[in-house]
Amino acid sequence: MAIREDVLVVGGGIAGATAALAAAETGAQVRLLSHKKSTLRQASGLIDVLGAVGDNGTEVEPSGLVADPFEAVERLPNSHPYRVVGAAGIRDGLRVFDEAVGDAYAGTHTDRNALVLTHGGTVKPTARYPESVAPGLASAAEKTLLVGFAGLTDFDAPVAASHLDAAGVPFEVDGATVPFPVEFRDDALTTRLAKALDTDESGARRGLTDAVADHLDGHERVGFPAMLGDDDRREVRAELEDRLGAAVFEIPTGPPSLLGLRLEDLLFDALDEAGVRLSSGNPAVGYEAADGRIESVLVDRRGREVPYAADEFVLATGGLVGKGIDSDRESVSEPVFDCHVPHPEDRYDWSEPAAFGAHEFARFGVVPDGDLRPTDGSGDADFENLRAAGGVLGGADTAREKSAAGVSIATGAYAGRRAGESVTGREAEEATR
Ligand SMILES: Cc1cc2nc3c(=O)[nH]c(=O)nc-3n(C[C@H](O)[C@H](O)[C@H](O)COP(=O)(O)OP(=O)(O)OC[C@H]3O[C@@H](n4cnc5c(N)ncnc54)[C@H](O)[C@@H]3O)c2cc1C
């Protein structure tokens, strides 16, 4: 039997997951199609909505940190995806996200950005953060101890502490490196350490607190790289707090990121609960269309192209990292629907000499109309029933603006809702005829 849904979302990252959840809220039958695991597994697990905007909106300077992202949206250029969905769209994206993750995340009490400590020893403005990160916010003036492990080179606690101190954080901060109480290979991943704490392997929890106790000198809170358990993380953290007599928090790490993995699990549990059908492991490679509408997406299943039909489609395949946008030496393209991706002819104009400069390539992506539908070179929607969300959209330099997950959930919620409403609205009309 042919596969057919009301809404087909292509891409299983945070944008696709949010789109599918928002579409399901409208009562539509939704399928999420994903090729590989999303970039969430590498991501910090933080939901940055907007952390930096330059005064004229186009030049984003890292020094121009934003306290209230909703107020700062007005200063973004008109080509930015946030200008399509507006502050109301960002709020709706956050609502969908908050309902999906429940009390696993904090930050819902305010519109203002929180300042979270990073593993490099900086502070970062973000809108939502895992509850295990919350006790470590830079705004709390509490004497802080950062703890790293000898074999975990990604996080050097004494260096991170001295960077924070030099940056003038409003609290005393020290760093200590201790041996992890269970012996692993030198390059053991945070996921392996978390498992050892989950199962309390060889008395890992007591061993860890004994090692840290030697460095506790009136410190009111203790920060570890995010590895404090996985399935039993609340129990692990509560036990460490009890033994140390201090608040314990996690600091987001680089890949593989336990906080990113946990977020991916939370989102897929929510999709399951919402009744979204999942198909993973095979890429969308093309489409069939008639009269300006997509009829089906073609999925490569072991060399055979299988059509996945739907009434409405959401493209959420990510940017250059997720392979939603492809580039070779000559050009930049969107590989599934061949949507227009504007870019300078000369490849030397794609980037700036400075590594952290305002690179042109950072804004590469499809150009949406006022309803998030990808447009052709002359500004007309490519297809009536295709919307785009997340990293595949152009116009935002999400790394410099600190807005990546925010853009994904805001545009995902908007695209998913509009897609769902188009179908359920039409069905309601038909029912009343
Ligand atoms: C290292 C790293 C750190 C990050 N840190 C932060 C942070 O601190 N704060 C923050 O807010 N954001 C952060 N992000 C960004 C964030 O996690 C997302 O990457 C971003 O929001 C884009 O999400 P997305 O859903 O659009 O794309 P992706 O996460 O790239 O997901 C795209 C999905 O589409 C699928 N796909 C692609 N092509 C096809 C196809 N042809 N057929 C079927 N499926 C396809 C992919 O397999 C994948 O599942 C970070 C990202 C990375 C990589």
Short mmCIF file of C-alpha atoms and ligand atoms in Angstrom, two decimals:
data_model
loop_
_atom_site.label_atom_id
_atom_site.label_comp_id
_atom_site.label_asym_id
_atom_site.label_seq_id
_atom_site.Cartn_x
_atom_site.Cartn_y
_atom_site.Cartn_z
CA MET A 1 0.00 0.00 0.00
CA ALA A 2 1.33 3.49 -0.85
CA ILE A 3 2.59 5.56 2.10
CA ARG A 4 0.38 8.62 2.54
CA GLU A 5 0.08 11.22 5.33
CA ASP A 6 -1.43 14.64 5.84
CA VAL A 7 1.97 16.16 6.60
CA LEU A 8 5.42 14.79 5.78
CA VAL A 9 8.36 16.41 7.59
CA VAL A 10 11.75 15.69 6.01
CA GLY A 11 14.60 15.90 8.57
CA GLY A 12 14.82 14.60 12.15
CA GLY A 13 16.74 17.40 13.90
CA ILE A 14 15.29 19.88 16.36
CA ALA A 15 13.56 21.82 13.54
CA GLY A 16 11.91 18.70 12.08
CA ALA A 17 10.88 17.39 15.51
CA THR A 18 9.28 20.73 16.44
CA ALA A 19 7.54 20.95 13.05
CA ALA A 20 6.11 17.44 13.46
CA LEU A 21 4.90 18.19 17.01
CA ALA A 22 3.23 21.46 15.92
CA ALA A 23 1.58 19.77 12.93
CA ALA A 24 0.32 16.93 15.15
CA GLU A 25 -1.25 19.52 17.51
CA THR A 26 -3.59 20.55 14.69
CA GLY A 27 -4.95 17.02 14.46
CA ALA A 28 -3.09 16.18 11.25
CA GLN A 29 -1.60 12.73 10.61
CA VAL A 30 2.16 13.33 10.54
CA ARG A 31 5.23 11.37 9.45
CA LEU A 32 8.80 12.40 10.23
CA LEU A 33 11.32 11.12 7.71
CA SER A 34 14.98 11.25 8.66
CA HIS A 35 18.11 9.98 7.00
CA LYS A 36 20.71 10.02 9.77
CA LYS A 37 20.87 11.05 13.41
CA SER A 38 20.59 14.82 13.81
CA THR A 39 23.33 17.23 14.83
CA LEU A 40 21.75 17.31 18.32
CA ARG A 41 24.20 14.58 19.33
CA GLN A 42 27.02 17.06 18.86
CA ALA A 43 25.14 20.12 20.10
CA SER A 44 25.38 21.57 23.60
CA GLY A 45 21.72 20.88 24.42
CA LEU A 46 21.17 24.61 25.04
CA ILE A 47 18.36 26.47 23.29
CA ASP A 48 19.84 29.78 22.19
CA VAL A 49 17.15 32.12 20.91
CA LEU A 50 19.19 35.26 20.27
CA GLY A 51 22.37 36.10 22.11
CA ALA A 52 24.13 38.77 20.05
CA VAL A 53 22.99 41.44 17.60
CA GLY A 54 24.98 44.35 16.20
CA ASP A 55 23.56 47.86 16.39
CA ASN A 56 22.62 48.01 12.74
CA GLY A 57 21.35 44.44 12.78
CA THR A 58 23.53 43.20 9.94
CA GLU A 59 26.89 43.27 11.69
CA VAL A 60 26.85 40.93 14.63
CA GLU A 61 29.57 41.65 17.12
CA PRO A 62 30.17 39.13 19.88
CA SER A 63 30.49 42.02 22.34
CA GLY A 64 26.89 43.09 21.71
CA LEU A 65 25.30 40.48 23.99
CA VAL A 66 21.52 40.52 24.16
CA ALA A 67 19.61 40.45 27.46
CA ASP A 68 16.07 40.24 25.99
CA PRO A 69 15.89 38.31 22.71
CA PHE A 70 12.27 39.33 22.02
CA GLU A 71 13.18 43.00 22.09
CA ALA A 72 16.31 42.42 19.95
CA VAL A 73 14.43 40.64 17.12
CA GLU A 74 13.43 44.07 15.79
CA ARG A 75 17.09 44.86 15.12
CA LEU A 76 17.65 41.88 12.81
CA PRO A 77 17.78 42.38 9.03
CA ASN A 78 14.55 41.82 7.08
CA SER A 79 16.03 38.72 5.44
CA HIS A 80 16.30 36.94 8.82
CA PRO A 81 13.86 34.00 9.35
CA TYR A 82 12.81 35.50 12.69
CA ARG A 83 11.36 38.43 10.74
CA VAL A 84 8.87 36.00 9.12
CA VAL A 85 7.65 34.36 12.32
CA GLY A 86 8.07 37.40 14.61
CA ALA A 87 8.24 37.42 18.40
CA ALA A 88 4.90 35.55 18.54
CA GLY A 89 6.38 32.75 16.42
CA ILE A 90 9.41 32.49 18.72
CA ARG A 91 7.09 32.26 21.73
CA ASP A 92 5.07 29.54 20.03
CA GLY A 93 8.24 27.58 19.21
CA LEU A 94 9.34 27.81 22.83
CA ARG A 95 5.87 26.69 23.97
CA VAL A 96 6.03 23.57 21.77
CA PHE A 97 9.55 22.90 23.04
CA ASP A 98 8.63 23.46 26.72
CA GLU A 99 5.67 21.11 26.47
CA ALA A 100 7.82 18.44 24.82
CA VAL A 101 10.65 18.49 27.39
CA GLY A 102 8.66 19.31 30.56
CA ASP A 103 10.68 19.90 33.72
CA ALA A 104 13.88 18.55 32.16
CA TYR A 105 14.59 22.15 31.07
CA ALA A 106 14.66 25.48 32.90
CA GLY A 107 14.31 29.09 31.75
CA THR A 108 10.55 29.29 31.29
CA HIS A 109 10.13 31.84 34.11
CA THR A 110 11.56 34.80 32.18
CA ASP A 111 11.92 36.31 28.71
CA ARG A 112 15.48 37.29 29.48
CA ASN A 113 18.55 35.25 28.55
CA ALA A 114 20.32 33.27 31.24
CA LEU A 115 24.13 33.26 31.33
CA VAL A 116 25.41 29.69 31.28
CA LEU A 117 29.04 28.66 31.91
CA THR A 118 30.74 26.96 28.93
CA HIS A 119 33.46 24.32 28.98
CA GLY A 120 35.87 26.88 27.53
CA GLY A 121 35.44 29.17 30.53
CA THR A 122 33.16 31.78 28.99
CA VAL A 123 29.53 32.69 29.69
CA LYS A 124 26.88 32.27 27.02
CA PRO A 125 23.40 33.83 26.77
CA THR A 126 20.71 31.23 26.28
CA ALA A 127 16.94 30.92 26.66
CA ARG A 128 16.46 27.32 27.78
CA TYR A 129 18.95 25.03 29.51
CA PRO A 130 18.83 21.58 31.09
CA GLU A 131 17.75 21.62 34.74
CA SER A 132 21.13 20.10 35.70
CA VAL A 133 22.84 23.23 34.29
CA ALA A 134 20.60 25.64 36.25
CA PRO A 135 22.50 25.74 39.59
CA GLY A 136 25.60 26.95 37.69
CA LEU A 137 24.22 30.18 36.18
CA ALA A 138 26.73 33.04 36.16
CA SER A 139 24.21 35.37 37.79
CA ALA A 140 24.43 33.54 41.15
CA ALA A 141 27.27 34.97 43.24
CA GLU A 142 28.26 31.69 44.88
CA LYS A 143 31.80 30.48 45.44
CA THR A 144 32.27 27.91 42.68
CA LEU A 145 34.51 24.89 42.16
CA LEU A 146 34.91 23.45 38.65
CA VAL A 147 36.02 19.82 38.48
CA GLY A 148 37.60 18.10 35.46
CA PHE A 149 39.11 14.66 34.94
CA ALA A 150 42.64 13.75 33.98
CA GLY A 151 41.60 11.69 30.90
CA LEU A 152 38.93 14.12 29.69
CA THR A 153 40.94 16.65 27.71
CA ASP A 154 37.86 18.52 26.42
CA PHE A 155 37.42 20.27 29.78
CA ASP A 156 40.39 21.74 31.65
CA ALA A 157 38.80 22.94 34.90
CA PRO A 158 41.70 25.12 36.21
CA VAL A 159 42.01 26.86 32.80
CA ALA A 160 38.21 27.36 32.55
CA ALA A 161 38.18 28.80 36.09
CA SER A 162 40.98 31.25 35.32
CA HIS A 163 39.21 32.39 32.11
CA LEU A 164 36.01 33.04 34.06
CA ASP A 165 37.94 34.90 36.72
CA ALA A 166 39.67 37.05 34.08
CA ALA A 167 36.27 37.77 32.50
CA GLY A 168 35.15 39.28 35.82
CA VAL A 169 32.33 36.91 36.78
CA PRO A 170 30.64 38.03 40.04
CA PHE A 171 31.77 34.99 42.04
CA GLU A 172 34.98 33.38 43.25
CA VAL A 173 35.88 30.42 41.05
CA ASP A 174 38.54 27.70 41.32
CA GLY A 175 39.32 24.65 39.21
CA ALA A 176 40.57 21.17 40.13
CA THR A 177 41.49 18.10 38.10
CA VAL A 178 40.80 14.76 39.80
CA PRO A 179 41.11 11.14 38.66
CA PHE A 180 37.78 9.51 37.70
CA PRO A 181 37.22 6.77 40.30
CA VAL A 182 36.79 3.99 37.70
CA GLU A 183 39.76 3.26 35.43
CA PHE A 184 39.08 3.63 31.73
CA ARG A 185 41.13 4.05 28.63
CA ASP A 186 42.53 7.58 28.49
CA ASP A 187 40.11 8.61 25.76
CA ALA A 188 36.91 7.37 27.48
CA LEU A 189 33.88 9.36 26.38
CA THR A 190 31.54 11.27 28.69
CA THR A 191 28.84 8.72 27.83
CA ARG A 192 30.96 5.93 29.36
CA LEU A 193 31.61 7.96 32.53
CA ALA A 194 27.88 8.68 32.83
CA LYS A 195 27.08 4.98 32.61
CA ALA A 196 29.56 4.22 35.42
CA LEU A 197 27.79 6.78 37.64
CA ASP A 198 24.35 5.48 36.65
CA THR A 199 25.24 1.94 37.76
CA ASP A 200 27.53 3.13 40.57
CA GLU A 201 30.20 0.90 39.06
CA SER A 202 32.94 0.07 41.63
CA GLY A 203 31.43 2.63 44.01
CA ALA A 204 31.95 5.43 41.46
CA ARG A 205 29.69 7.94 43.24
CA ARG A 206 31.47 7.71 46.61
CA GLY A 207 34.88 7.61 44.88
CA LEU A 208 34.04 10.81 43.02
CA THR A 209 32.85 12.73 46.06
CA ASP A 210 35.90 11.56 48.07
CA ALA A 211 38.19 12.91 45.33
CA VAL A 212 36.35 16.23 45.15
CA ALA A 213 36.07 16.66 48.94
CA ASP A 214 39.83 17.38 49.14
CA HIS A 215 39.26 20.52 47.03
CA LEU A 216 36.09 21.75 48.75
CA ASP A 217 37.08 24.87 50.61
CA GLY A 218 33.88 26.71 51.35
CA HIS A 219 32.70 26.29 47.74
CA GLU A 220 28.91 26.54 47.61
CA ARG A 221 28.52 24.84 44.24
CA VAL A 222 30.50 22.33 42.20
CA GLY A 223 30.41 22.12 38.38
CA PHE A 224 31.29 18.98 36.41
CA PRO A 225 31.39 18.45 32.64
CA ALA A 226 27.98 17.03 31.60
CA MET A 227 28.49 13.34 32.50
CA LEU A 228 26.57 13.00 35.77
CA GLY A 229 24.56 9.93 34.81
CA ASP A 230 22.12 9.35 31.99
CA ASP A 231 19.02 7.28 32.85
CA ASP A 232 19.50 7.92 36.60
CA ARG A 233 20.88 11.45 36.35
CA ARG A 234 18.58 13.01 38.97
CA GLU A 235 19.49 10.33 41.49
CA VAL A 236 23.22 10.68 40.73
CA ARG A 237 23.21 14.46 41.15
CA ALA A 238 21.10 14.32 44.33
CA GLU A 239 23.52 11.80 45.86
CA LEU A 240 26.58 13.90 44.98
CA GLU A 241 24.92 17.04 46.43
CA ASP A 242 24.09 15.18 49.60
CA ARG A 243 27.61 13.86 50.08
CA LEU A 244 29.36 17.13 49.15
CA GLY A 245 26.96 19.44 50.98
CA ALA A 246 27.05 21.78 47.96
CA ALA A 247 24.91 22.37 44.89
CA VAL A 248 26.08 20.30 41.90
CA PHE A 249 25.67 21.33 38.27
CA GLU A 250 26.69 20.25 34.77
CA ILE A 251 28.62 22.25 32.19
CA PRO A 252 27.73 21.62 28.51
CA THR A 253 30.54 19.83 26.62
CA GLY A 254 31.55 19.31 23.01
CA PRO A 255 30.71 16.13 21.05
CA PRO A 256 29.60 13.55 21.93
CA SER A 257 27.33 15.69 24.05
CA LEU A 258 25.35 13.94 26.74
CA LEU A 259 23.03 16.96 27.02
CA GLY A 260 22.39 16.81 23.25
CA LEU A 261 21.74 13.06 23.39
CA ARG A 262 19.32 13.53 26.30
CA LEU A 263 17.48 16.25 24.37
CA GLU A 264 17.19 14.01 21.32
CA ASP A 265 15.62 11.29 23.54
CA LEU A 266 13.17 13.79 25.08
CA LEU A 267 12.04 15.03 21.66
CA PHE A 268 11.60 11.54 20.23
CA ASP A 269 9.61 10.46 23.30
CA ALA A 270 7.33 13.48 22.72
CA LEU A 271 6.94 12.59 19.02
CA ASP A 272 5.97 9.08 20.01
CA GLU A 273 3.41 10.38 22.47
CA ALA A 274 1.97 12.75 19.86
CA GLY A 275 1.42 9.80 17.50
CA VAL A 276 3.94 10.99 14.89
CA ARG A 277 5.06 8.13 12.63
CA LEU A 278 8.81 7.82 12.24
CA SER A 279 10.82 6.56 9.27
CA SER A 280 14.59 6.72 9.60
CA GLY A 281 17.69 5.42 7.87
CA ASN A 282 16.89 6.38 4.27
CA PRO A 283 17.42 9.70 2.48
CA ALA A 284 14.87 11.71 0.51
CA VAL A 285 16.44 12.10 -2.92
CA GLY A 286 13.78 13.82 -5.03
CA TYR A 287 10.08 14.52 -5.50
CA GLU A 288 7.08 14.27 -7.80
CA ALA A 289 5.02 17.42 -8.42
CA ALA A 290 2.01 18.55 -10.45
CA ASP A 291 0.30 21.95 -10.82
CA GLY A 292 2.75 23.70 -8.49
CA ARG A 293 2.25 21.22 -5.65
CA ILE A 294 4.51 18.46 -4.36
CA GLU A 295 2.70 15.12 -4.54
CA SER A 296 5.34 12.89 -3.04
CA VAL A 297 8.90 12.77 -1.81
CA LEU A 298 11.05 10.01 -3.25
CA VAL A 299 13.00 8.05 -0.66
CA ASP A 300 15.99 5.93 -1.60
CA ARG A 301 15.41 2.52 -0.02
CA ARG A 302 18.44 0.39 -0.99
CA GLY A 303 18.58 1.77 -4.51
CA ARG A 304 14.79 1.78 -5.04
CA GLU A 305 12.95 5.13 -5.07
CA VAL A 306 9.82 4.83 -2.93
CA PRO A 307 7.24 7.68 -3.02
CA TYR A 308 6.03 9.10 0.31
CA ALA A 309 2.86 11.04 -0.50
CA ALA A 310 1.31 13.81 1.60
CA ASP A 311 -0.80 16.94 1.30
CA GLU A 312 1.77 19.23 2.92
CA PHE A 313 5.55 19.02 3.28
CA VAL A 314 8.12 20.56 5.59
CA LEU A 315 11.79 20.68 4.57
CA ALA A 316 13.93 20.51 7.74
CA THR A 317 17.13 18.88 6.50
CA GLY A 318 19.57 21.25 8.25
CA GLY A 319 22.28 23.52 6.89
CA LEU A 320 25.77 22.81 5.61
CA VAL A 321 26.53 20.62 8.67
CA GLY A 322 23.38 18.49 8.40
CA LYS A 323 23.70 18.19 4.58
CA GLY A 324 20.42 20.01 3.96
CA ILE A 325 22.54 22.47 2.00
CA ASP A 326 25.25 21.06 -0.22
CA SER A 327 28.26 22.81 -1.66
CA ASP A 328 31.06 21.92 -4.02
CA ARG A 329 33.81 24.11 -5.43
CA GLU A 330 31.44 25.72 -7.92
CA SER A 331 28.06 26.15 -6.31
CA VAL A 332 25.69 25.76 -3.38
CA SER A 333 22.44 23.80 -3.67
CA GLU A 334 19.48 22.31 -1.80
CA PRO A 335 19.56 18.65 -2.88
CA VAL A 336 16.01 17.31 -2.29
CA PHE A 337 13.73 19.88 -3.99
CA ASP A 338 16.46 21.79 -5.79
CA CYS A 339 15.32 25.04 -4.18
CA HIS A 340 17.17 28.21 -5.07
CA VAL A 341 20.13 29.00 -2.76
CA PRO A 342 21.64 32.41 -3.55
CA HIS A 343 25.42 32.69 -3.21
CA PRO A 344 28.22 34.83 -4.66
CA GLU A 345 29.57 33.55 -8.00
CA ASP A 346 33.13 33.79 -6.81
CA ARG A 347 33.99 31.17 -4.20
CA TYR A 348 36.55 33.54 -2.65
CA ASP A 349 33.63 35.75 -1.58
CA TRP A 350 32.05 32.95 0.47
CA SER A 351 34.25 33.48 3.51
CA GLU A 352 36.25 36.12 5.38
CA PRO A 353 39.95 35.82 6.21
CA ALA A 354 39.23 35.95 9.97
CA ALA A 355 38.12 32.56 11.38
CA PHE A 356 35.31 34.09 13.46
CA GLY A 357 34.38 36.71 10.86
CA ALA A 358 30.95 37.35 9.33
CA HIS A 359 31.29 34.63 6.67
CA GLU A 360 28.89 34.77 3.75
CA PHE A 361 28.51 30.96 3.82
CA ALA A 362 27.03 31.11 7.33
CA ARG A 363 23.88 32.70 5.84
CA PHE A 364 23.56 30.30 2.91
CA GLY A 365 20.17 28.61 2.63
CA VAL A 366 16.80 28.71 0.94
CA VAL A 367 14.99 32.06 0.83
CA PRO A 368 11.50 31.90 2.37
CA ASP A 369 8.43 33.94 1.47
CA GLY A 370 6.11 35.38 4.15
CA ASP A 371 4.75 31.87 4.83
CA LEU A 372 8.18 30.15 5.03
CA ARG A 373 7.81 28.67 1.54
CA PRO A 374 11.13 28.43 -0.34
CA THR A 375 11.20 30.84 -3.28
CA ASP A 376 12.76 30.78 -6.72
CA GLY A 377 15.21 33.42 -7.95
CA SER A 378 12.39 35.90 -8.62
CA GLY A 379 10.76 35.64 -5.18
CA ASP A 380 7.81 33.34 -6.03
CA ALA A 381 7.10 30.26 -3.91
CA ASP A 382 8.58 27.11 -5.49
CA PHE A 383 5.61 24.99 -4.41
CA GLU A 384 2.32 25.87 -2.75
CA ASN A 385 2.59 23.09 -0.16
CA LEU A 386 6.28 23.14 0.80
CA ARG A 387 7.61 25.10 3.80
CA ALA A 388 11.13 25.15 5.21
CA ALA A 389 12.42 25.28 8.79
CA GLY A 390 15.71 25.31 10.70
CA GLY A 391 19.23 25.29 9.36
CA VAL A 392 18.14 24.85 5.73
CA LEU A 393 16.80 28.43 5.81
CA GLY A 394 19.21 31.17 4.80
CA GLY A 395 19.55 34.69 6.17
CA ALA A 396 20.71 33.94 9.72
CA ASP A 397 24.29 33.66 10.98
CA THR A 398 23.17 31.47 13.86
CA ALA A 399 26.64 30.76 15.28
CA ARG A 400 27.53 34.46 15.65
CA GLU A 401 24.03 35.47 16.72
CA LYS A 402 23.73 32.52 19.13
CA SER A 403 20.32 31.68 17.74
CA ALA A 404 20.64 28.19 16.17
CA ALA A 405 18.16 26.08 18.12
CA GLY A 406 15.88 29.10 18.55
CA VAL A 407 15.58 29.63 14.79
CA SER A 408 14.93 25.90 14.41
CA ILE A 409 12.12 25.67 16.95
CA ALA A 410 10.48 28.98 15.95
CA THR A 411 10.45 28.21 12.21
CA GLY A 412 9.72 24.51 12.87
CA ALA A 413 6.64 25.34 14.94
CA TYR A 414 5.45 27.88 12.36
CA ALA A 415 5.98 25.59 9.33
CA GLY A 416 4.47 22.57 11.07
CA ARG A 417 1.41 24.47 12.30
CA ARG A 418 0.75 26.09 8.90
CA ALA A 419 1.13 22.71 7.19
CA GLY A 420 -1.20 20.99 9.66
CA GLU A 421 -3.79 23.76 9.53
CA SER A 422 -3.81 23.68 5.72
CA VAL A 423 -4.83 20.04 5.85
CA THR A 424 -7.19 20.00 8.79
CA GLY A 425 -8.77 23.27 7.64
CA ARG A 426 -9.37 21.77 4.23
CA GLU A 427 -10.75 18.58 5.73
CA ALA A 428 -13.12 20.56 7.93
CA GLU A 429 -14.38 22.47 4.88
CA GLU A 430 -14.95 19.23 2.97
CA ALA A 431 -16.87 17.75 5.90
CA THR A 432 -19.33 20.66 5.93
CA ARG A 433 -20.13 20.50 2.20
C1 LIG B 1 28.58 21.07 17.44
C2 LIG B 1 27.25 21.79 17.52
C3 LIG B 1 26.99 22.59 18.64
C4 LIG B 1 25.77 23.28 18.73
N1 LIG B 1 25.52 24.03 19.84
C5 LIG B 1 24.38 24.75 19.91
C6 LIG B 1 24.13 25.60 21.03
O1 LIG B 1 24.95 25.72 21.95
N2 LIG B 1 22.95 26.27 21.06
C7 LIG B 1 22.02 26.20 20.06
O2 LIG B 1 21.00 26.87 20.14
N3 LIG B 1 22.24 25.40 18.98
C8 LIG B 1 23.38 24.68 18.88
N4 LIG B 1 23.62 23.88 17.79
C9 LIG B 1 22.64 23.90 16.65
C10 LIG B 1 21.45 22.97 16.75
O3 LIG B 1 21.68 21.82 17.50
C11 LIG B 1 20.98 22.52 15.36
O4 LIG B 1 22.09 22.03 14.65
C12 LIG B 1 20.43 23.60 14.53
O5 LIG B 1 19.40 24.22 15.26
C13 LIG B 1 19.92 23.04 13.20
O6 LIG B 1 18.92 22.09 13.42
P1 LIG B 1 18.12 21.44 12.23
O7 LIG B 1 17.07 20.58 12.82
O8 LIG B 1 17.72 22.48 11.26
O9 LIG B 1 19.20 20.55 11.44
P2 LIG B 1 19.98 19.22 11.82
O10 LIG B 1 20.15 19.04 13.26
O11 LIG B 1 21.20 19.26 10.95
O12 LIG B 1 19.04 18.04 11.35
C14 LIG B 1 18.82 17.76 10.00
C15 LIG B 1 18.19 16.39 9.89
O13 LIG B 1 17.80 16.19 8.54
C16 LIG B 1 18.24 14.90 8.11
N5 LIG B 1 18.44 14.94 6.66
C17 LIG B 1 19.31 15.70 5.95
N6 LIG B 1 19.17 15.45 4.63
C18 LIG B 1 18.17 14.52 4.51
C19 LIG B 1 17.56 13.85 3.42
N7 LIG B 1 17.95 14.06 2.15
N8 LIG B 1 16.58 12.95 3.67
C20 LIG B 1 16.16 12.70 4.95
N9 LIG B 1 16.71 13.32 6.02
C21 LIG B 1 17.70 14.20 5.80
C22 LIG B 1 19.52 14.66 8.89
O14 LIG B 1 19.85 13.29 8.92
C23 LIG B 1 19.11 15.23 10.25
O15 LIG B 1 18.37 14.29 10.98
C24 LIG B 1 24.81 23.18 17.68
C25 LIG B 1 25.08 22.37 16.56
C26 LIG B 1 26.28 21.69 16.48
C27 LIG B 1 26.54 20.85 15.26
#
